[in-house]
């Protein structure tokens, strides 16, 4: 015979924490607490299998369920020493849902079940408190009517409101026992009126009604949506927990409270919590009365004047502190517990792992490991890798007030305040005077780099997550909010207008690049502080992970930042970013408007020494770590100015007819630049560009060796290839340059030539590409764009709708789409390794810094992930967690 | 012992036509002709295996080759009754290359080999013609020096020129025997001077030198390039043919000529050819003397005054006509043969399948089948499917002179002449007056449709193969050349300038949409004429093919044209094309600028009856054939006008603020429209659009049934899906509409809902998509764009370089890329069939009309191909050829 019902209480239980799938989180923990001897109101759990049966069998129950429930109820009555429906001392129960995964507030709960016109008398007699009893009764009628009988709540609220109005009350506490009694009567009449039958008086009928409602609530709209959003299968089902009611509101020897076994904000190892005397659980949350600190530590920390539980109920506090001890030792995790004191007796109603801030998670993990409670591996698993982002950038002070005047894309994390400037030159000038400024523009372009560098943050009204502003800001670690369409910039008037607020040049504005929000005025920010715990955890992560973590960086500043964060090399140096700086852009533009190969070569010759020095700097900073350098990738028109005036300037500097510049710009214009004349297509059509870059890289190797004696093995990466033929042509070009450099320097060197895998065809033909490529780096940004056929820049038009409609679970540009893009990545890894067993495999798309994607990279067998400097710690931790998961799968 | 050398002649041969791989095409046919008793000068073939050995072994020969050559030479001497190096009657030979695949002019040939200072005397004695003998000698020295000794030809040409100048000659025929003798002497001195050693006198040394040079020429630059372009593997190698020389230039009883067994221009079953008395083969080609017709038929056809061979050499002509008979019977194919008559004796020097026009190919295939020479299957295989295009559109008269003033993309086939107009209104007005006009514009837009329809052809200076002009022109069957960058249009001045030529409005211009060429003035064109043979062949093809052939069409005209060409349904009806017409564009634009769903619905309601009528028309024309209708695909901004003035007009018609239209246009603007808010993304974000379209389709089904009693099963196609979720949402929408339509009409109907597979992710997840989709249609245009990451519109910047550099063999937008895109198509077919065994699979990209791609579709297991109306016959023939190939593979 199948077991459908699991009893708990009286110092033991049928179930345990192990049976979470069967009993749900709440039921499993109630059983577990009974097993470890904590004082839990007795009860029983109807398992999730009943829920499954219920839905598989047209909302009916297994034939033997009723018998098992009756038996469990019998046990319960024995333990509680009360009888269900007893008119003198009735057993009252709560009926609560409890699924495998936490679904807070999604399903239904009924309290005080078992009350009726008869048992109310017993409750009055036992509690000696008619007001409490009638209050409990009317609460039960209301809850049961709403949840089980489906009567609209407003019916009840209207009655209560009108009573209070008539009586001239403002608060519920002013209601007397008679008032509540009258209300309870009126509530019953509502039921009679709405349903044409009386409120059910049989406690058993009440029980089965509530059980059915809880199972039914598993499939309500709200629960379905929640499950879809959190990826919880409908097949899991919920359990139903039936538990003896205990009351914290039966007098001053009663109380109720919540506590955390450690401080959830800081992680400090102190007992932390709040309680209220003579109150029900919901009162603690409702905020009508101010909760009191549970102990002196909390009292001091919150500068509270209210007496703590430690002071008012010292014995019970000591018992509770003992529970804290027991729970942490047993669960080896910080717990969030609920307790009730009924007439000086402490009951624990719930325990679960406590939510905490990123900083607290870090501290708790490291502390618990140091305390010997958990292993290093467990500590590493305890911190949400993505949450580290909070620790690495300034954040808005969570206590500060803020007026949001616009919302855009969270283009680069961190919060920053500063005076509004609207030009890069202004930004630089003001910053030089010591001002913190926010550069506010419709969009940015290469000419703005110096101003972006000088600014504390960047705000644009156009452009997406890969707009110029976004990419450059992330690289520089500057906060950036992009594409705030609702903000209107009037450049001439020097005003910024949104949601009815108009700010002027020089006014202070705050942006939160992690949330994509824009605030008027200064919102205080909190600076990040990397604790010793951070470094300890990172070190443990490093001991565990298999994959290396590199960074995407091209400037010395970024490279140094990344090394500081533990980067083990550069996985992507985007040489084009180097082209935007200072005088270079002039030479680059001369190169682009060149009419002949000779003119182009002369402009390139001017760039060569600058490029060489870039690489010398990077090689020295990365001190022996691998450096992957991607040859020029973007279409040439990206380097040309957009306005007529700027074009004329370029013409002047380049010494050519302005008409020519315009013509060239028009010629280079593209319908779909993302799919245009870029990547290695430039290398095939203008080999002299790649030749110059290869020379700069290889000459830098020579120079570094001469200056420092160090041996650098650069990894030269060819972007956007879709065939082996492209690689063959360009590798031959690089080899030719290498031959020349080696001969003229009389120096032998090693270098690798590899390719990005960022087009479906490259992945599909990876075995062929690997004949020539010595390494693959998955450019998952472009691979996602082409696999989905979605332009990241334009996705804003429909991606939110797609995520709302649940077509996509997450933005595939944030978390790698394993079922589509992932298929290509895995296929390419297999084919690549098959063709060249020692091929290096890495990822350099933005996914390299996303924990879920890092986990995928581990299973795909990549050698390393590469991400922006500020995400390096996230990737290190995520890689360690991925390695642990892999070990578990292997075991 | 391996056999390296194969003798032929004397009424038999070691080899045969079967041994083409070993003996090359020429060698195999020489052997074959000997076997069937034709008079062939005897000789031997050194096999392609020697070539392979030669390159595998550092340019050396097998040890026993010399012995085998000596033996073959011995046989040859016996057959020719002459001895190599005999001073009284020397054997002279030609040494020619001959590979498996024809590589005309790519490799080297040496004639008259065996001549030296001694044997020349024998030749003089035997020929009794010293002038002939010395001419032969100097030709040999020159050829041998060039090919074997590597001496630059200009050395010899200079000497000949200066001699002629000195003597005052203008033609070679003026040279006397002494002149040639002196020339030969001087030639030998050049060799001595250049090499420091004398011209080789030993015939054996000459022979081995020539053999080595022929094998060496297999790897010359020109041959390598040719092989790469024609996909001939280097490993095939060439054979070397050594053959007795016969001379058509030893007097008036000598002649040489070429002939086709049928007329290669028309295919008529008449013997067709030219000859020259007392001449060498090269004289026929050189054009110094006018060749004479071989027979009276040819004489009459060419209105020649020259005596035919039938008249001057009746006996030999009869013999030759017999050879024609023998060859056709034997080869069962039209032959192109070369013959020489030496002293009244006829020799056949070569035979091969003759090249022919498309019309001739068709006629010959059908005739030969009717004559019982070949089977229907063979007839079907004899016509190059792609060449049918020539028969379906007007073509430039090949005999006409033309001045090309610009070259662009062959955007829509056919040739057309007409007066230059620059606006659509002008085009319509002039056409109404009976003028043929060519619409010349930078680019076209939806507003130009009426003008494009009125024009005989369209010429644009911007845009690619999928530009608006190109797509619309192909649909309409209008000739179009697009993207002619070198042409400058001055709209105000009304001039068109290119390559120094300026044409004005009203001047006549000619475009060749098959070649992408633009000509000044009128170039005569030839109208297509579909013969009965065409229909016969098509019928045979239809009996053979497995795949159905549908058409891409949306207008009644196109649909009717396609049905006329044999289309068996519509594979792609692009509903957006219907939106551009007449008043509709106004309603469409009102819909787009709508601010609210209600406004949008009201505009859509206006479109509904028009769309419904579209479908009623198509269903009636297609009379029971399946019709696949694609819901709206392009991004909405494509429907908005580009200029400020036009936007104001739209605002006026829509009754909204012009500012709103501009704002909306700016809002809809996209960086990469190809990857933007289009396809089913529109259906998800604006469900009311697809709802209207679904309603129009399904109401049309009802109407057709009511009017004609016919039952239509429409195939509703969702574009650009990458997930099952999109299909689920949109299928539910369509099902809901269907429910409503069926209820209100009280009529039950069938319809299919399917999807395009045009994104890599859709192919990768085809098993999931097939859970919902009842059919797949491969949109290989977009699938190629995304798989390669190439925007078809922008590819012009680099694709030509890519094809030149041999990165790509062919334009992947013309012929489906089997290794990349094809992988996805095959994968999706397997997955789709796996998930839904009766899923319909088709292709509706432009590849559906490309023969090589059709072949691929057969192997991928598609049920049908769909292509533009004018390509339907091509697809029918290609599908039949593909089916034959598949049978062969199976067998």
CSV table of C-alpha atoms in Angstrom, one decimal, chain A residues 462 666-678 680-682 684-685 720 722-723 725-726 729 759-762 764-765 768 785-795 797-798 801-802 805-808 817 819-821 823-824 827 831, chain B residues 462 667-678 680-682 684-685 720 722-723 725-726 729 759-762 764-765 768 785-795 797-799 801-802 805-808 817 819-821 823-824 827 831:
chain,number,residue,atom,x,y,z
A,462,UNK,CA,20.0,55.7,-28.0
A,666,UNK,CA,28.5,56.5,-48.9
A,667,UNK,CA,30.4,53.7,-50.7
A,668,UNK,CA,31.1,51.9,-47.4
A,669,UNK,CA,27.5,52.4,-46.1
A,670,UNK,CA,25.8,49.1,-45.4
A,671,UNK,CA,22.3,47.8,-45.0
A,672,UNK,CA,23.2,45.3,-42.3
A,673,UNK,CA,26.7,46.2,-41.0
A,674,UNK,CA,26.6,43.2,-38.7
A,675,UNK,CA,26.6,40.9,-41.7
A,676,UNK,CA,28.7,43.2,-43.8
A,677,UNK,CA,32.3,43.8,-44.9
A,678,UNK,CA,34.0,43.2,-41.6
A,680,UNK,CA,38.5,38.7,-41.9
A,681,UNK,CA,36.7,39.9,-45.0
A,682,UNK,CA,38.7,43.1,-44.4
A,684,UNK,CA,41.0,39.3,-47.5
A,685,UNK,CA,40.2,42.5,-49.4
A,720,UNK,CA,34.4,36.2,-38.6
A,722,UNK,CA,33.4,30.8,-42.1
A,723,UNK,CA,35.8,28.7,-44.0
A,725,UNK,CA,40.1,28.9,-47.1
A,726,UNK,CA,40.0,32.3,-45.4
A,729,UNK,CA,45.1,32.8,-46.9
A,759,UNK,CA,29.2,32.2,-37.4
A,760,UNK,CA,27.1,29.0,-37.7
A,761,UNK,CA,29.0,27.9,-40.7
A,762,UNK,CA,32.3,28.1,-38.8
A,764,UNK,CA,29.5,23.5,-38.8
A,765,UNK,CA,32.8,23.2,-40.6
A,768,UNK,CA,38.0,21.9,-41.6
A,785,UNK,CA,23.0,37.0,-33.3
A,786,UNK,CA,23.4,34.8,-36.4
A,787,UNK,CA,22.0,31.6,-34.9
A,788,UNK,CA,18.9,33.4,-33.8
A,789,UNK,CA,18.8,35.9,-36.6
A,790,UNK,CA,18.6,38.7,-34.0
A,791,UNK,CA,20.5,42.0,-34.2
A,792,UNK,CA,21.5,42.8,-30.7
A,793,UNK,CA,21.2,46.4,-31.4
A,794,UNK,CA,17.6,46.1,-32.6
A,795,UNK,CA,16.4,43.4,-30.3
A,797,UNK,CA,11.9,46.2,-30.3
A,798,UNK,CA,10.7,42.7,-29.5
A,801,UNK,CA,7.7,40.9,-25.5
A,802,UNK,CA,9.5,37.6,-26.2
A,805,UNK,CA,5.4,35.7,-23.7
A,806,UNK,CA,7.9,33.1,-22.4
A,807,UNK,CA,9.2,32.4,-25.9
A,808,UNK,CA,12.6,32.9,-24.4
A,817,UNK,CA,21.2,29.6,-25.3
A,819,UNK,CA,19.7,24.4,-26.9
A,820,UNK,CA,20.5,26.3,-30.0
A,821,UNK,CA,23.8,28.2,-29.8
A,823,UNK,CA,24.5,22.9,-29.8
A,824,UNK,CA,26.8,24.6,-32.3
A,827,UNK,CA,29.5,20.4,-32.1
A,831,UNK,CA,34.9,18.5,-34.4
B,462,UNK,CA,22.3,50.8,-56.0
B,667,UNK,CA,11.5,54.5,-33.8
B,668,UNK,CA,11.2,51.7,-36.3
B,669,UNK,CA,14.6,52.4,-37.8
B,670,UNK,CA,17.0,49.5,-37.4
B,671,UNK,CA,20.8,49.0,-37.5
B,672,UNK,CA,20.4,45.5,-39.1
B,673,UNK,CA,16.9,45.2,-40.5
B,674,UNK,CA,17.7,41.7,-41.7
B,675,UNK,CA,18.1,40.6,-38.1
B,676,UNK,CA,15.4,42.9,-36.8
B,677,UNK,CA,11.8,43.2,-35.9
B,678,UNK,CA,10.4,41.1,-38.7
B,680,UNK,CA,6.9,36.1,-36.8
B,681,UNK,CA,8.3,38.7,-34.4
B,682,UNK,CA,5.7,41.0,-35.8
B,684,UNK,CA,4.1,38.1,-31.6
B,685,UNK,CA,4.2,41.8,-30.9
B,720,UNK,CA,11.5,33.6,-39.2
B,722,UNK,CA,13.5,30.1,-34.1
B,723,UNK,CA,11.5,28.2,-31.5
B,725,UNK,CA,7.1,28.6,-28.6
B,726,UNK,CA,6.6,31.2,-31.3
B,729,UNK,CA,1.5,31.1,-29.8
B,759,UNK,CA,17.5,30.6,-39.2
B,760,UNK,CA,20.2,28.2,-37.9
B,761,UNK,CA,18.4,27.8,-34.6
B,762,UNK,CA,15.2,26.7,-36.3
B,764,UNK,CA,19.0,23.0,-35.0
B,765,UNK,CA,15.7,22.7,-33.1
B,768,UNK,CA,10.9,20.7,-31.5
B,785,UNK,CA,22.7,35.0,-44.8
B,786,UNK,CA,22.7,33.9,-41.2
B,787,UNK,CA,24.8,30.8,-41.6
B,788,UNK,CA,27.5,32.7,-43.4
B,789,UNK,CA,26.9,35.9,-41.5
B,790,UNK,CA,26.6,37.7,-44.9
B,791,UNK,CA,24.1,40.3,-45.7
B,792,UNK,CA,23.1,39.7,-49.3
B,793,UNK,CA,22.6,43.4,-49.9
B,794,UNK,CA,26.1,44.2,-48.7
B,795,UNK,CA,28.0,41.2,-50.0
B,797,UNK,CA,31.8,44.7,-51.2
B,798,UNK,CA,33.7,41.5,-50.8
B,799,UNK,CA,32.0,38.5,-52.5
B,801,UNK,CA,37.1,39.1,-54.1
B,802,UNK,CA,36.1,36.0,-52.2
B,805,UNK,CA,40.5,34.2,-54.2
B,806,UNK,CA,38.6,30.9,-54.4
B,807,UNK,CA,37.4,31.2,-50.8
B,808,UNK,CA,34.0,30.4,-52.3
B,817,UNK,CA,26.3,25.9,-50.0
B,819,UNK,CA,28.8,21.9,-46.8
B,820,UNK,CA,27.5,24.5,-44.4
B,821,UNK,CA,23.9,25.6,-45.2
B,823,UNK,CA,24.3,20.5,-43.3
B,824,UNK,CA,21.6,22.5,-41.6
B,827,UNK,CA,19.8,18.0,-40.2
B,831,UNK,CA,14.9,15.9,-37.2
